């Protein structure tokens, strides 16, 4: 900023004299003042030039780029309104903020969005009522947080199905679904979720790679708390997969996964 706003090596007097000489060849200085509507010092004097440059730079830096969530204003959705319609109208980088209440719908997130419950309030409940998976992630870079997800209780439905990459799923409650969270992609972060009472597993990774699964509580799910099928190079750390009617963490045809510091209590088998 100092470099952009610094004085040039030429003095203000030199620049004004140069302009005065150039203009005075054909016009009087009074004509110049009339033409520009300002004094010569205010237009060409150095006292205004740095301030103008700084102001222009600040304005340019303050213009949000496309998809810049730091400048995005939340789009609020309340009970009786459609979350899917808000998603369809949104642009990449927008925030969809869902107010507390019950929402009987399934949603497909097809853009890079933040979809969240209102911070500091009761989590909104999204219930698919057995029609389909509750939330499907179909674009990269999505954030889903602070939601309660239920009702996807028919096979092969899931509370949250992750079919795209580099998403964040955090601080959700996923309960009463066929599968709690289903992941068939890579480079996702799934953390601090409460996943319980899902009929065919709390979380299933299928042909999934390089995902981070951490600090989740997976209780009282059937078959397994977490199940990896044909999945590699995932990290499972600091999860509590306990009291499940089956195996805490199950691996099938999977290799190269880093599994450490998980708590596995009162399952039929730990791993």
Short mmCIF file of C-alpha atoms in Angstrom, two decimals:
data_model
loop_
_atom_site.label_atom_id
_atom_site.label_comp_id
_atom_site.label_asym_id
_atom_site.label_seq_id
_atom_site.Cartn_x
_atom_site.Cartn_y
_atom_site.Cartn_z
CA UNK A 1 0.00 0.00 0.00
CA UNK A 2 2.84 2.42 0.80
CA UNK A 3 4.46 1.78 -2.58
CA UNK A 4 1.23 2.38 -4.48
CA UNK A 5 0.55 5.62 -2.65
CA UNK A 6 4.14 6.95 -2.50
CA UNK A 7 5.16 10.26 -4.04
CA UNK A 8 6.97 10.08 -7.34
CA UNK A 9 10.52 11.31 -7.76
CA UNK A 10 9.27 14.36 -9.63
CA UNK A 11 8.22 17.21 -7.39
CA UNK A 12 4.65 18.56 -7.36
CA UNK A 13 5.94 21.92 -8.57
CA UNK A 14 7.67 20.29 -11.54
CA UNK A 15 4.49 18.46 -12.61
CA UNK A 16 2.30 21.57 -12.24
CA UNK A 17 4.79 23.76 -14.14
CA UNK A 18 4.97 21.20 -16.94
CA UNK A 19 1.18 21.18 -17.32
CA UNK A 20 0.98 24.99 -17.04
CA UNK A 21 3.53 25.33 -19.86
CA UNK A 22 1.72 22.78 -22.04
CA UNK A 23 -1.72 24.33 -21.58
CA UNK A 24 -0.60 27.98 -21.78
CA UNK A 25 0.59 27.45 -25.35
CA UNK A 26 -3.05 27.68 -26.49
CA UNK A 27 -5.24 28.45 -23.46
CA UNK A 28 -5.27 30.63 -20.41
CA UNK A 29 -5.12 29.13 -16.92
CA UNK A 30 -8.62 30.49 -16.23
CA UNK A 31 -9.89 28.42 -19.17
CA UNK A 32 -8.25 25.38 -17.66
CA UNK A 33 -9.97 25.93 -14.35
CA UNK A 34 -13.31 26.41 -16.12
CA UNK A 35 -12.78 23.30 -18.31
CA UNK A 36 -11.95 20.97 -15.45
CA UNK A 37 -14.26 22.60 -12.92
CA UNK A 38 -11.52 22.53 -10.26
CA UNK A 39 -8.32 24.31 -9.39
CA UNK A 40 -5.18 23.09 -11.07
CA UNK A 41 -3.76 22.09 -7.71
CA UNK A 42 -6.78 19.94 -6.80
CA UNK A 43 -6.65 18.06 -10.13
CA UNK A 44 -2.95 17.69 -10.73
CA UNK A 45 -1.46 18.52 -7.34
CA UNK A 46 0.26 15.80 -5.39
CA UNK A 47 -1.82 16.28 -2.28
CA UNK A 48 -4.83 14.60 -3.97
CA UNK A 49 -3.12 12.00 -6.10
CA UNK A 50 -2.09 9.49 -3.38
CA UNK A 51 -5.52 9.67 -1.74
CA UNK A 52 -7.25 8.99 -5.06
CA UNK A 53 -5.03 6.01 -5.80
CA UNK A 54 -5.59 4.57 -2.33
CA UNK A 55 -9.35 5.02 -2.60
CA UNK A 56 -9.46 3.27 -5.97
CA UNK A 57 -7.39 0.37 -4.62
CA UNK A 58 -9.62 -0.01 -1.55
CA UNK A 59 -12.75 -0.09 -3.71
CA UNK A 60 -11.26 -2.71 -6.02
CA UNK A 61 -10.17 -4.91 -3.12
CA UNK A 62 -13.60 -4.66 -1.51
CA UNK A 63 -15.41 -6.06 -4.55
CA UNK A 64 -16.14 -9.76 -3.81
CA UNK A 65 -14.95 -12.29 -6.32
CA UNK A 66 -17.28 -15.06 -7.48
CA UNK A 67 -17.69 -17.79 -4.89
CA UNK A 68 -16.00 -15.82 -2.11
CA UNK A 69 -17.91 -16.89 1.01
CA UNK A 70 -16.23 -14.20 3.12
CA UNK A 71 -18.40 -11.63 1.34
CA UNK A 72 -21.51 -13.79 0.91
CA UNK A 73 -24.67 -12.82 2.77
CA UNK A 74 -26.75 -15.75 4.03
CA UNK A 75 -29.92 -16.68 2.21
CA UNK A 76 -32.39 -17.53 4.99
CA UNK A 77 -34.88 -20.39 4.71
CA UNK A 78 -37.68 -20.75 7.25
CA UNK A 79 -40.35 -23.37 7.96
CA UNK A 80 -42.81 -23.61 5.10
CA UNK A 81 -40.17 -22.54 2.58
CA UNK A 82 -38.26 -24.86 0.25
CA UNK A 83 -34.58 -25.46 0.87
CA UNK A 84 -34.21 -26.92 -2.62
CA UNK A 85 -35.64 -23.79 -4.22
CA UNK A 86 -33.13 -21.67 -2.29
CA UNK A 87 -30.31 -23.94 -3.51
CA UNK A 88 -31.53 -23.73 -7.10
CA UNK A 89 -31.58 -19.91 -6.97
CA UNK A 90 -28.20 -19.61 -5.26
CA UNK A 91 -24.85 -18.93 -6.89
CA UNK A 92 -21.64 -20.82 -6.12
CA UNK A 93 -20.17 -19.53 -2.87
CA UNK A 94 -23.51 -18.55 -1.30
CA UNK A 95 -24.60 -19.50 2.21
CA UNK A 96 -27.98 -21.18 2.69
CA UNK A 97 -28.93 -20.73 6.35
CA UNK A 98 -31.85 -22.87 7.54
CA UNK A 99 -33.91 -21.66 10.49
CA UNK A 100 -35.05 -24.08 13.23
CA UNK A 101 -38.08 -26.15 12.27
CA UNK A 102 -39.14 -29.28 10.42
CA UNK A 103 -38.58 -29.64 6.68
CA UNK A 104 -40.13 -32.55 4.79
CA UNK A 105 -37.89 -32.66 1.76
CA UNK A 106 -34.86 -34.22 0.11
CA UNK A 107 -32.23 -31.86 -1.24
CA UNK A 108 -29.64 -32.14 -4.01
CA UNK A 109 -26.74 -29.72 -3.62
CA UNK A 110 -25.39 -29.14 -7.11
CA UNK A 111 -23.19 -26.09 -6.46
CA UNK A 112 -20.34 -25.15 -4.16
CA UNK A 113 -22.45 -23.85 -1.26
CA UNK A 114 -22.48 -23.66 2.52
CA UNK A 115 -25.71 -25.23 3.76
CA UNK A 116 -26.06 -24.86 7.49
CA UNK A 117 -28.41 -24.50 10.41
CA UNK A 118 -28.57 -21.12 12.09
CA UNK A 119 -25.55 -20.84 14.42
CA UNK A 120 -26.42 -21.06 18.10
CA UNK A 121 -29.99 -22.28 17.51
CA UNK A 122 -31.70 -25.67 17.51
CA UNK A 123 -30.73 -27.70 14.47
CA UNK A 124 -33.40 -27.76 11.75
CA UNK A 125 -34.75 -31.24 11.04
CA UNK A 126 -34.65 -32.45 7.43
CA UNK A 127 -36.86 -35.53 7.00
CA UNK A 128 -37.14 -37.28 3.64
CA UNK A 129 -40.09 -39.35 4.89
CA UNK A 130 -38.72 -42.43 3.11
CA UNK A 131 -38.73 -40.88 -0.36
CA UNK A 132 -35.00 -40.65 -1.03
CA UNK A 133 -31.68 -39.84 0.58
CA UNK A 134 -32.10 -36.68 2.63
CA UNK A 135 -29.03 -34.76 1.40
CA UNK A 136 -27.03 -35.58 -1.74
CA UNK A 137 -23.73 -33.79 -2.39
CA UNK A 138 -23.24 -33.55 -6.15
CA UNK A 139 -20.68 -30.74 -6.49
CA UNK A 140 -17.20 -30.30 -5.05
CA UNK A 141 -16.39 -28.03 -2.13
CA UNK A 142 -19.74 -28.12 -0.31
CA UNK A 143 -20.08 -27.50 3.43
CA UNK A 144 -22.97 -29.11 5.35
CA UNK A 145 -23.16 -28.29 9.04
CA UNK A 146 -25.52 -27.95 11.95
CA UNK A 147 -28.42 -30.04 10.56
CA UNK A 148 -30.50 -32.92 11.87
CA UNK A 149 -31.02 -35.51 9.14
CA UNK A 150 -33.52 -38.37 9.29
CA UNK A 151 -36.16 -40.41 7.45
CA UNK A 152 -34.15 -42.05 4.65
CA UNK A 153 -35.17 -45.46 5.93
CA UNK A 154 -35.48 -47.48 2.71
CA UNK A 155 -32.64 -49.31 0.97
CA UNK A 156 -30.33 -47.97 -0.47
CA UNK A 157 -31.01 -44.52 0.97
CA UNK A 158 -28.71 -42.48 3.21
CA UNK A 159 -29.07 -39.56 5.50
CA UNK A 160 -26.19 -37.84 3.71
CA UNK A 161 -24.67 -39.26 0.56
CA UNK A 162 -21.38 -37.81 -0.59
CA UNK A 163 -20.78 -38.37 -4.30
CA UNK A 164 -18.45 -35.41 -4.90
CA UNK A 165 -15.07 -34.36 -3.57
CA UNK A 166 -13.44 -31.95 -1.10
CA UNK A 167 -16.56 -31.43 1.00
CA UNK A 168 -16.92 -30.75 4.72
CA UNK A 169 -19.66 -32.47 6.76
CA UNK A 170 -19.55 -31.33 10.37
CA UNK A 171 -21.65 -31.01 13.52
CA UNK A 172 -24.72 -32.78 12.15
CA UNK A 173 -27.03 -35.31 13.80
CA UNK A 174 -27.78 -38.23 11.48
CA UNK A 175 -30.34 -40.63 12.92
CA UNK A 176 -32.94 -43.15 11.80
CA UNK A 177 -31.79 -43.74 8.23
CA UNK A 178 -30.92 -46.85 6.25
CA UNK A 179 -27.27 -45.68 6.19
CA UNK A 180 -26.21 -42.64 8.17
CA UNK A 181 -23.50 -41.17 5.91
CA UNK A 182 -22.47 -42.82 2.63
CA UNK A 183 -19.21 -41.72 1.00
CA UNK A 184 -18.16 -42.77 -2.51
CA UNK A 185 -15.59 -40.08 -3.28
CA UNK A 186 -12.32 -38.59 -2.05
CA UNK A 187 -10.73 -35.76 -0.08
CA UNK A 188 -13.70 -35.11 2.18
CA UNK A 189 -13.59 -34.11 5.85
CA UNK A 190 -16.28 -35.62 8.09
CA UNK A 191 -16.01 -34.57 11.71
CA UNK A 192 -17.90 -33.96 14.95
CA UNK A 193 -21.12 -35.60 13.76
CA UNK A 194 -23.51 -37.59 15.94
CA UNK A 195 -24.52 -40.69 13.98
CA UNK A 196 -26.87 -43.13 15.66
CA UNK A 197 -29.61 -45.70 15.18
CA UNK A 198 -29.09 -46.21 11.44
CA UNK A 199 -30.16 -49.61 10.19
CA UNK A 200 -27.34 -50.67 7.87
CA UNK A 201 -24.41 -48.82 9.36
CA UNK A 202 -23.52 -45.45 10.78
CA UNK A 203 -21.08 -44.59 8.01
CA UNK A 204 -20.08 -46.51 4.89
CA UNK A 205 -17.11 -45.66 2.67
CA UNK A 206 -17.34 -47.41 -0.69
CA UNK A 207 -14.46 -47.09 -3.17
CA UNK A 208 -13.48 -43.98 -1.24
CA UNK A 209 -9.95 -42.61 -0.87
CA UNK A 210 -8.08 -39.98 1.10
CA UNK A 211 -10.96 -38.99 3.35
CA UNK A 212 -10.55 -37.71 6.91
CA UNK A 213 -13.05 -39.20 9.37
CA UNK A 214 -12.52 -37.81 12.85
CA UNK A 215 -14.17 -36.99 16.17
CA UNK A 216 -17.52 -38.53 15.24
CA UNK A 217 -19.80 -40.34 17.71
CA UNK A 218 -21.37 -43.44 16.18
CA UNK A 219 -23.73 -45.20 18.59
CA UNK A 220 -26.32 -47.99 18.33
CA UNK A 221 -26.08 -48.52 14.59
CA UNK A 222 -26.75 -51.93 13.06
CA UNK A 223 -23.96 -53.94 11.37
CA UNK A 224 -21.17 -51.42 12.00
CA UNK A 225 -20.33 -48.00 13.29
CA UNK A 226 -17.99 -47.37 10.34
CA UNK A 227 -17.60 -49.75 7.38
CA UNK A 228 -14.93 -49.47 4.67
CA UNK A 229 -15.52 -51.40 1.44
CA UNK A 230 -12.87 -51.35 -1.31
CA UNK A 231 -11.50 -48.14 0.18
CA UNK A 232 -7.90 -47.03 0.65
CA UNK A 233 -5.74 -44.31 2.17
CA UNK A 234 -8.41 -42.92 4.46
CA UNK A 235 -7.73 -41.64 7.99
CA UNK A 236 -10.03 -42.65 10.85
CA UNK A 237 -9.01 -40.95 14.08
CA UNK A 238 -10.55 -40.09 17.45
CA UNK A 239 -13.97 -41.50 16.60
CA UNK A 240 -16.17 -43.15 19.22
CA UNK A 241 -17.87 -46.12 17.57
CA UNK A 242 -19.48 -47.83 20.55
CA UNK A 243 -22.62 -49.76 21.44
CA UNK A 244 -23.24 -50.76 17.84
CA UNK A 245 -25.06 -54.00 17.04
CA UNK A 246 -22.16 -55.46 15.08
CA UNK A 247 -18.60 -54.20 14.59
CA UNK A 248 -17.20 -50.87 15.68
CA UNK A 249 -15.04 -50.44 12.56
CA UNK A 250 -15.26 -52.99 9.74
CA UNK A 251 -12.87 -53.26 6.80
CA UNK A 252 -13.62 -55.28 3.68
CA UNK A 253 -11.19 -55.44 0.75
CA UNK A 254 -9.61 -52.22 2.00
CA UNK A 255 -5.97 -51.35 2.54
CA UNK A 256 -3.61 -48.53 3.39
CA UNK A 257 -6.02 -46.88 5.81
CA UNK A 258 -4.72 -45.10 8.92
CA UNK A 259 -6.88 -46.07 11.89
CA UNK A 260 -5.81 -44.77 15.27
CA UNK A 261 -7.04 -43.48 18.63
CA UNK A 262 -10.64 -44.59 18.12
CA UNK A 263 -12.80 -45.68 21.03
CA UNK A 264 -14.63 -48.96 20.42
CA UNK A 265 -16.66 -50.14 23.41
CA UNK A 266 -19.43 -52.74 23.75
CA UNK A 267 -19.66 -53.72 20.10
CA UNK A 268 -19.82 -57.38 19.04
CA UNK A 269 -16.27 -56.80 17.73
CA UNK A 270 -14.00 -53.79 17.88
CA UNK A 271 -12.37 -53.99 14.44
#
